[in-house]
Short mmCIF file of C-alpha atoms in Angstrom, two decimals:
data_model
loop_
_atom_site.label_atom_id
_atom_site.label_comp_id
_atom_site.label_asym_id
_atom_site.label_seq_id
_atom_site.Cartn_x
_atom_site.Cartn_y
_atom_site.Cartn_z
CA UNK L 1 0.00 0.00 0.00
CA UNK L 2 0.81 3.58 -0.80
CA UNK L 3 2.93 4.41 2.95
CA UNK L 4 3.19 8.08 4.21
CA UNK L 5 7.06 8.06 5.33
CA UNK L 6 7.83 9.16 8.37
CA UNK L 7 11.67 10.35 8.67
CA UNK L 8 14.39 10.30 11.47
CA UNK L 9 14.10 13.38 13.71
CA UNK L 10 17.37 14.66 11.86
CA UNK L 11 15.58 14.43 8.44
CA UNK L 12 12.73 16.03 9.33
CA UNK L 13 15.00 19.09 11.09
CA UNK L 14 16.60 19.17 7.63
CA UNK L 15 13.28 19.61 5.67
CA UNK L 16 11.76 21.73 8.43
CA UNK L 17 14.35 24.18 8.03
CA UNK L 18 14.25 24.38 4.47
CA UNK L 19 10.39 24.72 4.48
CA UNK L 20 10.90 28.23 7.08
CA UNK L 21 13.44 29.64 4.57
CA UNK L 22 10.77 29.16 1.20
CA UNK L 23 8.44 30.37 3.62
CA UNK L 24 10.82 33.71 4.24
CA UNK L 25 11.01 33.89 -0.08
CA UNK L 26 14.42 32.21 0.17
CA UNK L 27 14.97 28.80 -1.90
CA UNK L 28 17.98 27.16 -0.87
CA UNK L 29 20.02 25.11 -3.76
CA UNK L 30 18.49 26.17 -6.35
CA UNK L 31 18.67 24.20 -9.71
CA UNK L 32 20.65 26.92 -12.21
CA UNK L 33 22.35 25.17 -14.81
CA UNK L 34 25.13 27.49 -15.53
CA UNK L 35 26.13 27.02 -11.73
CA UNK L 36 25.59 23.14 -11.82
CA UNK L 37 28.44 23.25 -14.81
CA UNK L 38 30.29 25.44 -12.96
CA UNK L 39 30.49 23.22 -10.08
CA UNK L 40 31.22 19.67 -12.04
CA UNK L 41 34.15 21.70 -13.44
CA UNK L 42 35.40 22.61 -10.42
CA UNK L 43 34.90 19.21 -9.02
CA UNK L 44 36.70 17.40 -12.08
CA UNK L 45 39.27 20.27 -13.30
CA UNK L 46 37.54 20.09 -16.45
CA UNK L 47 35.85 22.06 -18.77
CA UNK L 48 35.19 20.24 -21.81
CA UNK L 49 31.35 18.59 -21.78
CA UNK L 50 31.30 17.68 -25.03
CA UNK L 51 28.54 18.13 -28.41
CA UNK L 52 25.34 16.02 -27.60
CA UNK L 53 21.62 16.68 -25.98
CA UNK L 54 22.87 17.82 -22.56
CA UNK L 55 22.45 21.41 -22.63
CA UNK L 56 18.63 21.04 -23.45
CA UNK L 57 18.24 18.40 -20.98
CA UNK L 58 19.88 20.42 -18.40
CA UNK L 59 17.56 23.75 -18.88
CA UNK L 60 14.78 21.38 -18.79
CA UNK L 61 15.59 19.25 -15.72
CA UNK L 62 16.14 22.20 -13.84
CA UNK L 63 12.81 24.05 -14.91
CA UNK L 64 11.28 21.26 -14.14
CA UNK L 65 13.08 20.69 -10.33
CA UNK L 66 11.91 24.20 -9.88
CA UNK L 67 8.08 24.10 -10.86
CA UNK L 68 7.07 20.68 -10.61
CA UNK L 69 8.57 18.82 -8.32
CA UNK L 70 8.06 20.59 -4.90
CA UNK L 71 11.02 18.96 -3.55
CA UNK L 72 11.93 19.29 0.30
CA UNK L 73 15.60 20.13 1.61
CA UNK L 74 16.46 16.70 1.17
CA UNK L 75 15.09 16.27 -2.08
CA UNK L 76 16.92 19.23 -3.03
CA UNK L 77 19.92 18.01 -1.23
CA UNK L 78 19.86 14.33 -3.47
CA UNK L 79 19.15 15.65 -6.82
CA UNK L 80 21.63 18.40 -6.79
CA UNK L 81 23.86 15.66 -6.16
CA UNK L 82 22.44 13.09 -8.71
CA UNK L 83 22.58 15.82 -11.54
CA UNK L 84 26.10 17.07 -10.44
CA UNK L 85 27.33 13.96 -10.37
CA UNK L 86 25.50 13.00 -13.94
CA UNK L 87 27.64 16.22 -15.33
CA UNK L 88 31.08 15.34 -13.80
CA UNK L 89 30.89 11.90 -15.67
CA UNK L 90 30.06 13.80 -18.77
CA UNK L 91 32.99 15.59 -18.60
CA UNK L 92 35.29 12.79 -17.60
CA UNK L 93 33.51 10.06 -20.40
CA UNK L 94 34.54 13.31 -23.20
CA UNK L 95 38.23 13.42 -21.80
CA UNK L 96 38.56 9.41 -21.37
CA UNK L 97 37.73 10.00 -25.39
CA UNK L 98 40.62 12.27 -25.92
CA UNK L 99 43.14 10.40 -24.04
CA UNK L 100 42.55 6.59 -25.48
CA UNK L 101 40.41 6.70 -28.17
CA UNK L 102 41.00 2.96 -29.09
CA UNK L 103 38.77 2.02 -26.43
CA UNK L 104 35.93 4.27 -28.24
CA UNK L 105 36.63 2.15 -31.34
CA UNK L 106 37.11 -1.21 -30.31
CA UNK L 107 33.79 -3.39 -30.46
CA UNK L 108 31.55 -4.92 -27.70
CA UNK L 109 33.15 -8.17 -27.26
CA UNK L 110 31.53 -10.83 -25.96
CA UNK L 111 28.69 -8.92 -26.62
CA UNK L 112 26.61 -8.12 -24.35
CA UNK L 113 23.80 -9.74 -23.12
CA UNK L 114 20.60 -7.09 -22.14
CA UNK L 115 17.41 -7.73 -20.11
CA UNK L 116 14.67 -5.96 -21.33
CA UNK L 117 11.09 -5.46 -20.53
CA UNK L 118 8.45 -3.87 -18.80
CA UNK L 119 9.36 -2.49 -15.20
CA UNK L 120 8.50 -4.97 -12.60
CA UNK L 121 8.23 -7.84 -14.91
CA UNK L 122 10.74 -9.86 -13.63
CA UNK L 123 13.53 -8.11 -15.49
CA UNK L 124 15.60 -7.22 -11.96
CA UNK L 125 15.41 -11.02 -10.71
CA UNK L 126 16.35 -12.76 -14.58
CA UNK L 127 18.91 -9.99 -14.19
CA UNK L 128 20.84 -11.21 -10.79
CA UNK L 129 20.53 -14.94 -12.10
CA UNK L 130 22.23 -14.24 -15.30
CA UNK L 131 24.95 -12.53 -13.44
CA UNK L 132 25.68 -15.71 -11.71
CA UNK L 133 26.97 -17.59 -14.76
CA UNK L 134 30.69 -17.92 -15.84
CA UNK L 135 31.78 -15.20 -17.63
CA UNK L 136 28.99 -12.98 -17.11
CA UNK L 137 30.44 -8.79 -16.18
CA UNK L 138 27.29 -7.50 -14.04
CA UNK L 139 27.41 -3.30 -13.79
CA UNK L 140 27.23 -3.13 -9.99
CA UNK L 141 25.44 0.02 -7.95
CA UNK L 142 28.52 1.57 -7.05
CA UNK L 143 30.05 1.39 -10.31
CA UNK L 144 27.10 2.89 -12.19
CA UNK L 145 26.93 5.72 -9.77
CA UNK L 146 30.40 6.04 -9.76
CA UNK L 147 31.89 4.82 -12.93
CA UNK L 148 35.14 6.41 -13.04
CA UNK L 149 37.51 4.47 -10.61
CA UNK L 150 39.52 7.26 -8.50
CA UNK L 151 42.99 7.84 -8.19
CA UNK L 152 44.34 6.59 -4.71
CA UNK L 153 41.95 4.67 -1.91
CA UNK L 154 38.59 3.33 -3.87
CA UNK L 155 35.72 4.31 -1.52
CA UNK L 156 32.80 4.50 -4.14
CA UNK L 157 31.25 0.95 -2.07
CA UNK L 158 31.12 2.90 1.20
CA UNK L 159 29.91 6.02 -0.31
CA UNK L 160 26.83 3.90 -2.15
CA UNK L 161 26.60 2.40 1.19
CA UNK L 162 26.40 5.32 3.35
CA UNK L 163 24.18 6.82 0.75
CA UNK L 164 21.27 3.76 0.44
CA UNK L 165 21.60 3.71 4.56
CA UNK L 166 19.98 6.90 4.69
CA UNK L 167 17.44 6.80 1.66
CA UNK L 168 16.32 2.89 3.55
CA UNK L 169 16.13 5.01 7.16
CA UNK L 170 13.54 7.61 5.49
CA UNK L 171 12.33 4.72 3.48
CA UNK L 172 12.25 1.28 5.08
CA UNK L 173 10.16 -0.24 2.83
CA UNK L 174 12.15 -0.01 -0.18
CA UNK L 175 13.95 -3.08 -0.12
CA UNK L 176 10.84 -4.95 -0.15
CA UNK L 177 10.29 -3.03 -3.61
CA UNK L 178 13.73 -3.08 -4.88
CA UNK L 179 16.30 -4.29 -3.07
CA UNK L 180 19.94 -1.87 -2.96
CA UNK L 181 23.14 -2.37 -2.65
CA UNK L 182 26.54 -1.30 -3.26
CA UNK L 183 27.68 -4.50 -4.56
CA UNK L 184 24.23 -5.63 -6.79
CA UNK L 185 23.98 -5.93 -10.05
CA UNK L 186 21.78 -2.89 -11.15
CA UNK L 187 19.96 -1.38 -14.03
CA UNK L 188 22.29 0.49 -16.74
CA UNK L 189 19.65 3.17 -17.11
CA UNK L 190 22.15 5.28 -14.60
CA UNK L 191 24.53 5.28 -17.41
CA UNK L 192 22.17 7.64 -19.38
CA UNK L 193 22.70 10.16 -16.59
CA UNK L 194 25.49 11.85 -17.86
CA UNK L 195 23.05 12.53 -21.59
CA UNK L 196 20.65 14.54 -18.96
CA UNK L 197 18.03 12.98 -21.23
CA UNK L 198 17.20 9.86 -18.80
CA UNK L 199 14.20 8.44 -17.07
CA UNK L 200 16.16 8.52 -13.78
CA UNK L 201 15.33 11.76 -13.00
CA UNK L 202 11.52 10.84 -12.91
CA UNK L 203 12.17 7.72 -10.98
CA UNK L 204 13.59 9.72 -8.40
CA UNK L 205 11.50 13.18 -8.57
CA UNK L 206 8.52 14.16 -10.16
CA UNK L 207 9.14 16.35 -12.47
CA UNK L 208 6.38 16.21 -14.97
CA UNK L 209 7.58 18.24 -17.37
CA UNK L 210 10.71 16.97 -17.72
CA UNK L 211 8.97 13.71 -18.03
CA UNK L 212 7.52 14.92 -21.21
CA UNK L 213 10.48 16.65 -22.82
CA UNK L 214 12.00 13.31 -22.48
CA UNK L 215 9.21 11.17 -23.91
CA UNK L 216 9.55 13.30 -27.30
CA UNK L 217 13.28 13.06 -27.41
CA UNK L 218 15.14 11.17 -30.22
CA UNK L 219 17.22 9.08 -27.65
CA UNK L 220 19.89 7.96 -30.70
CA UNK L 221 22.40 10.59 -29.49
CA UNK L 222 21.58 9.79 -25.64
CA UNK L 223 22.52 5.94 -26.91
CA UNK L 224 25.64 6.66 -27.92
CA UNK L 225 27.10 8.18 -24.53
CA UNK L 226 25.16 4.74 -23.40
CA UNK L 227 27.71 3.03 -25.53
CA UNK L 228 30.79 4.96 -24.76
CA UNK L 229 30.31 3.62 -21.06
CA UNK L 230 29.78 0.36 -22.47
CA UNK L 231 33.17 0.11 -23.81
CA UNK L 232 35.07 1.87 -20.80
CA UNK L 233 33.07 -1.31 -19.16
CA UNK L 234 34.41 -3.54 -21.36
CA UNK L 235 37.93 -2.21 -21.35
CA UNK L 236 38.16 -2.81 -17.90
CA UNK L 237 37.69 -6.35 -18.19
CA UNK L 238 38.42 -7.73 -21.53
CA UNK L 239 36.70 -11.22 -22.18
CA UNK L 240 33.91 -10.93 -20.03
CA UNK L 241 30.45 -10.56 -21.20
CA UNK L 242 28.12 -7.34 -20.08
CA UNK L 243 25.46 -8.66 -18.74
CA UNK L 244 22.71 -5.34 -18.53
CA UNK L 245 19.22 -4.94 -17.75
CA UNK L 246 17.66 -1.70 -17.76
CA UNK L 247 13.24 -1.50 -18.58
CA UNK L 248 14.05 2.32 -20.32
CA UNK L 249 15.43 0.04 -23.34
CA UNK L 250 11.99 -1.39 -23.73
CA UNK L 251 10.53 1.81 -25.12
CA UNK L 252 13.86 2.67 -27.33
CA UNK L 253 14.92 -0.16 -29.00
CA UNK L 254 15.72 1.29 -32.33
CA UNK L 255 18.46 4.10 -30.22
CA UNK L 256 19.60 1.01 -28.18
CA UNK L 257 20.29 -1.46 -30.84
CA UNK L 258 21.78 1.24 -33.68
CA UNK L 259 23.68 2.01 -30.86
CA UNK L 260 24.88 -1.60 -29.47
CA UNK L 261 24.10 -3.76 -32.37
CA UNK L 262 25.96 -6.13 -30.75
CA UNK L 263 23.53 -6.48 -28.42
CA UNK L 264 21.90 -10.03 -27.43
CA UNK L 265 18.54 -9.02 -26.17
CA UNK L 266 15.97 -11.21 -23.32
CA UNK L 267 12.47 -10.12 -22.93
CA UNK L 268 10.27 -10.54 -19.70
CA UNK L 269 6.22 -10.10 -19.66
CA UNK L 270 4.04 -9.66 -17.30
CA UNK L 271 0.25 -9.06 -16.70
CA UNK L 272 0.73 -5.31 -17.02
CA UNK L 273 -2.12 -4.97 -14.37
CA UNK L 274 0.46 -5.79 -11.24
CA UNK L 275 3.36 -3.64 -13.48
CA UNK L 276 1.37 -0.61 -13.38
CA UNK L 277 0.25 -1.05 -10.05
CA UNK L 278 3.98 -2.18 -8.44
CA UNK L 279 5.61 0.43 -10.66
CA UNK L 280 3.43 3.15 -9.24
CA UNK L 281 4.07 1.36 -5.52
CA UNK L 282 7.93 2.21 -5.69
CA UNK L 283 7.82 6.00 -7.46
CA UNK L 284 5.49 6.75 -4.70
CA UNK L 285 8.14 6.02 -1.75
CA UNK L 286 10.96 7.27 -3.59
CA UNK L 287 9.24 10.25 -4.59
CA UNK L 288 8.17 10.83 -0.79
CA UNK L 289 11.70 10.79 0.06
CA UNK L 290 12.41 13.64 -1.99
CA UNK L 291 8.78 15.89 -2.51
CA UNK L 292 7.05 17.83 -0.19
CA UNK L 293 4.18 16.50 -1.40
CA UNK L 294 3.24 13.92 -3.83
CA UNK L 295 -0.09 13.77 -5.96
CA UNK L 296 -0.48 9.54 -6.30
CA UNK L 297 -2.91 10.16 -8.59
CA UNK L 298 -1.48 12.79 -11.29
CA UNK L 299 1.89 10.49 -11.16
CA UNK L 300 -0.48 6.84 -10.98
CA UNK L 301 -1.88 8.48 -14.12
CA UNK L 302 1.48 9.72 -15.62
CA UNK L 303 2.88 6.35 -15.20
CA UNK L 304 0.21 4.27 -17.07
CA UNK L 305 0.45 6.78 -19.76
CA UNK L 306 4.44 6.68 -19.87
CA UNK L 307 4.02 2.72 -19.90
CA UNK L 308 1.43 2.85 -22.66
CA UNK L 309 3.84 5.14 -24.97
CA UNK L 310 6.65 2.97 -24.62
CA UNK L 311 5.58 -0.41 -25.26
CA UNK L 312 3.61 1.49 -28.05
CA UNK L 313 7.04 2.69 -29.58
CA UNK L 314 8.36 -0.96 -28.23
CA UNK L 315 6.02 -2.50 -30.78
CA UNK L 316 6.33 -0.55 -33.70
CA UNK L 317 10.26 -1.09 -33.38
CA UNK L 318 9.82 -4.92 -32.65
CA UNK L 319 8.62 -5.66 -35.99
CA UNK L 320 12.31 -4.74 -37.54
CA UNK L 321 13.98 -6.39 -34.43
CA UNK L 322 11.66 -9.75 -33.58
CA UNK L 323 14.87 -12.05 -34.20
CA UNK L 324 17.22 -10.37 -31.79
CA UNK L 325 15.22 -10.90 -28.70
CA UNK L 326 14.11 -13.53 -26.89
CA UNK L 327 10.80 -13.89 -24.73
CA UNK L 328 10.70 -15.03 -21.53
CA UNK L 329 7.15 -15.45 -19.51
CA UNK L 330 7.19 -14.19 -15.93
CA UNK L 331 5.42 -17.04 -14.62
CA UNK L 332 7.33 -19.76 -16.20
CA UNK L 333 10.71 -17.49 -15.16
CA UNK L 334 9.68 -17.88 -11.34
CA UNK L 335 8.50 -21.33 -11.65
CA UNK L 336 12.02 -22.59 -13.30
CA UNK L 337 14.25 -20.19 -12.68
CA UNK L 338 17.65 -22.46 -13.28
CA UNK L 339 15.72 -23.61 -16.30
CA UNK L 340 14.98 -20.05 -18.01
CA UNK L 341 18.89 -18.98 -17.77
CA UNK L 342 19.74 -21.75 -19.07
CA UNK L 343 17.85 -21.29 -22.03
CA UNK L 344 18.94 -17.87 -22.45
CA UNK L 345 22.12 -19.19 -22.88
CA UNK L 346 21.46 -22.03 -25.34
CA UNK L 347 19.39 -19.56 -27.37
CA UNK L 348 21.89 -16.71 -27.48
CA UNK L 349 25.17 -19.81 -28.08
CA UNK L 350 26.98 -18.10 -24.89
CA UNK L 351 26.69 -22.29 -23.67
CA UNK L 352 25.99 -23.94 -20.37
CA UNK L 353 28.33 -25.36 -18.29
CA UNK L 354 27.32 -27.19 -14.45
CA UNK L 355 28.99 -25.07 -12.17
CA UNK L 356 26.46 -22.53 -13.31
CA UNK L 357 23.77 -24.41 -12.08
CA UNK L 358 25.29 -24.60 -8.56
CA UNK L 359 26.09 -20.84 -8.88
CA UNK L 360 22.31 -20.10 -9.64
CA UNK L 361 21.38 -22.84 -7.00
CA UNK L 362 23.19 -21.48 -4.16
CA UNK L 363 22.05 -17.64 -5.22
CA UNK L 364 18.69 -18.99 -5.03
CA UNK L 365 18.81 -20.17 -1.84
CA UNK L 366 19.66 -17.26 -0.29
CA UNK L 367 17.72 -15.09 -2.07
CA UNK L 368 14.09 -16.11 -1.18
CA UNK L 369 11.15 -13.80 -2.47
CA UNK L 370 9.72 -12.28 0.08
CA UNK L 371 12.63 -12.39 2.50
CA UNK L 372 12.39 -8.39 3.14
CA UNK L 373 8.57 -8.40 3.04
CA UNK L 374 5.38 -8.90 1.09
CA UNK L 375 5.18 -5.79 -1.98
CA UNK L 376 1.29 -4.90 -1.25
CA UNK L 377 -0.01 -2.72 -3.96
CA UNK L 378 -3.32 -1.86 -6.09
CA UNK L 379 -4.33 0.29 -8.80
CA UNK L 380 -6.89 1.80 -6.78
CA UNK L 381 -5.17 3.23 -4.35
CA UNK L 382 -3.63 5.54 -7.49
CA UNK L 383 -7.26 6.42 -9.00
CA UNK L 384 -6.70 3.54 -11.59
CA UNK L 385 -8.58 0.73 -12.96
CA UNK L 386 -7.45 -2.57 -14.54
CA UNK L 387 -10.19 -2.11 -17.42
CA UNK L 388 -7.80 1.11 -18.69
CA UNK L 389 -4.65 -1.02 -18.16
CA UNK L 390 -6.07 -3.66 -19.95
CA UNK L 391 -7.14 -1.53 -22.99
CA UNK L 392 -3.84 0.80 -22.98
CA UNK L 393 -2.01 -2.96 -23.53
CA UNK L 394 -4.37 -4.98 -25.70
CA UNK L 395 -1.79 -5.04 -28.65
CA UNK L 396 0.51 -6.02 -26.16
CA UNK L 397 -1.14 -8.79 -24.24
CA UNK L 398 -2.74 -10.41 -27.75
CA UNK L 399 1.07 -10.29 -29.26
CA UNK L 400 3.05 -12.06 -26.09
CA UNK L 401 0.90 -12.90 -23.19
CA UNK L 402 -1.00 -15.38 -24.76
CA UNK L 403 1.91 -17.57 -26.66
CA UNK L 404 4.97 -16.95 -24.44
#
């Protein structure tokens, strides 16, 4: 159910004292691009960020931080950080390009293998399993927040740590909707950060009108700075296959695959009754962690419509893609689980070998559904009805749900 959070006494001080200076006309952090730039340079001793969609992006986001979003001291607090971190990659991904450009030219190889689907479909769990196997490269949380290794000590795993310990102590439900940690394999949506024309920023804020911006973006250009990351990956560790999952695919799979045709793609589906429903579950919390106040029924709404658009786009792009990807039913995924990685791999040749079956065996064990929690959600409780699901995904459900 849709949970009012109720923060640790030192959050709340936070929040309380940035709600007396809005209410004395001063805003505190504001989002102004030209000082956001300002401040990745400083951080980075860089200048250079590069051609590509970020400038937009930027103006938008920010616009968008400012009139939509209504975001408390904290909120303010965690997305000046998210988008200041987001430009400080940008500028280090455009110098890593003028100081080895072979790795910008070398191809994906293995290539990678990339979960796609529907959020809450099963794409997160498939994902974990897969990263089990022998020679599988998972993207873990810490290095997609922090994908540029530091000079000296590495700290980026405490800093993810220290970071989820307080979003999980104004949030304690969230790991019962998505577990975090520093050392999981994660979704490689972060890696569109640095574009500033990623769904992140709505997962984590509402900021409608950013939201919309980004649904009319061509996302070819944001694809490519996807790919440049890929290869840094992949340069790291040579011979091992990147093995991604990220839902925002789902709705851009012509950008994704022009720009990793390389790509070896795995489907999930799901009733999209419990997606839209689950999907609007875990905004809700995260967005309480960061807004002063949260309309479940504007974003409940602005989620099923999102949804809708993609697979709509998903669809239309399937028909030149059917052969790369392969479907995977969310029921039959939970009831065999060993079984539906190990058809991934004979389908996609990357071959099966029995250690992975202990590997996935033993992961299983100890990660039983349900260990953190029950996820209780409904449409209702965001205004919705499954009738209007149902007909926003009729293409959808006749074309997979029925002969998966």
């Amino acid at each position: 159910m849709l949970e009012r959070l109720h923060p640790p006494l030192p959050f709340r001080l936070i929040n309380g004292a940035g709600t007396a200076l809005e209410n004395l006309g001063l805003t505190p952090l504001r989002f102004e691009p030209e000082r956001l730039r300002a401040k990745a340079s400083r951080a980075t001793g860089l200048s250079d960020f590069g051609p590509g969609p970020h400038e937009e992006g930027l103006e938008v986001l920010c616009r968008s931080f400012e009139e939509d979003a209504r975001l408390s001291l904290i909120g303010r607090i965690g997305m000046q950080n998210m988008v200041s971190r987001a430009l400080q990659h940008l500028l280090q991904r455009v110098e890593a390009k003028k100081r080895r450009p072979d790795v910008f030219e070398a191809p994906l190889d293995p290539a990678p293998l990339i979960v796609i689907g529907l959020p809450r479909s099963g794409t997160t769990f498939l994902h974990r399993l897969l990263c089990q196997t022998e020679g599988a490269r998972p993207l873990r949380t810490f290095e997609l927040q922090h994908p540029f290794p530091p000079e000296g000590k590495d700290r980026r795993r405490q800093l993810v740590d220290a970071e989820f310990a307080r979003l999980k102590s104004m949030a304690p439900s969230l790991d019962v909707k998505h577990f975090l940690g520093a050392e999981e394999p994660e979704e490689c949506m972060w890696l569109l950060n640095t574009t500033l024309v990623s769904l992140s920023y709505w997962v984590f804020a509402p900021v409608h009108a950013y939201l919309e911006w980004y649904l009319e973006q061509d996302h070819h250009v944001a694809y490519q700075g996807y790919r440049e990351h890929l290869q840094l990956f992949q340069a790291e560790t040579p011979g091992r296959r990147l093995t991604l999952k990220a839902p925002v695919h789902t709705g851009h799979l012509d950008a994704l695959l022009a720009a990793v045709p390389e790509a070896k793609l795995v489907q999930t589906h799901r009733d999209p009754v419990p997606v839209v429903g689950s999907t609007n579950s875990l905004i809700h919390t995260i967005h309480s962690v960061m807004s002063e106040e949260v309309d479940d029924r504007r974003t409940g709404r602005t989620n099923l419509e999102m949804l809708g658009r993609m697979m709509k786009k998903h669809l239309e792009a399937r028909e030149r893609h059917a052969d790369r990807i392969l479907d995977v039913d969310y029921d039959a995924l939970l009831a065999d689980p060993i079984g539906t990685v190990r058809r991934v791999h004979e389908h996609h040749g990357l071959g099966w070998r029995e250690a992975d079956e202990a590997r996935l065996q033993e992961h299983l064990e100890g990660r039983q559904q349900h260990r953190f929690g029950r996820h209780e959600y409904s449409l209702e409780e965001c205004g919705l009805e499954a009738a209007e699901v149902d007909a926003l995904f009729a293409d959808y459900r006749g074309r997979f749900l029925t002969k998966v």
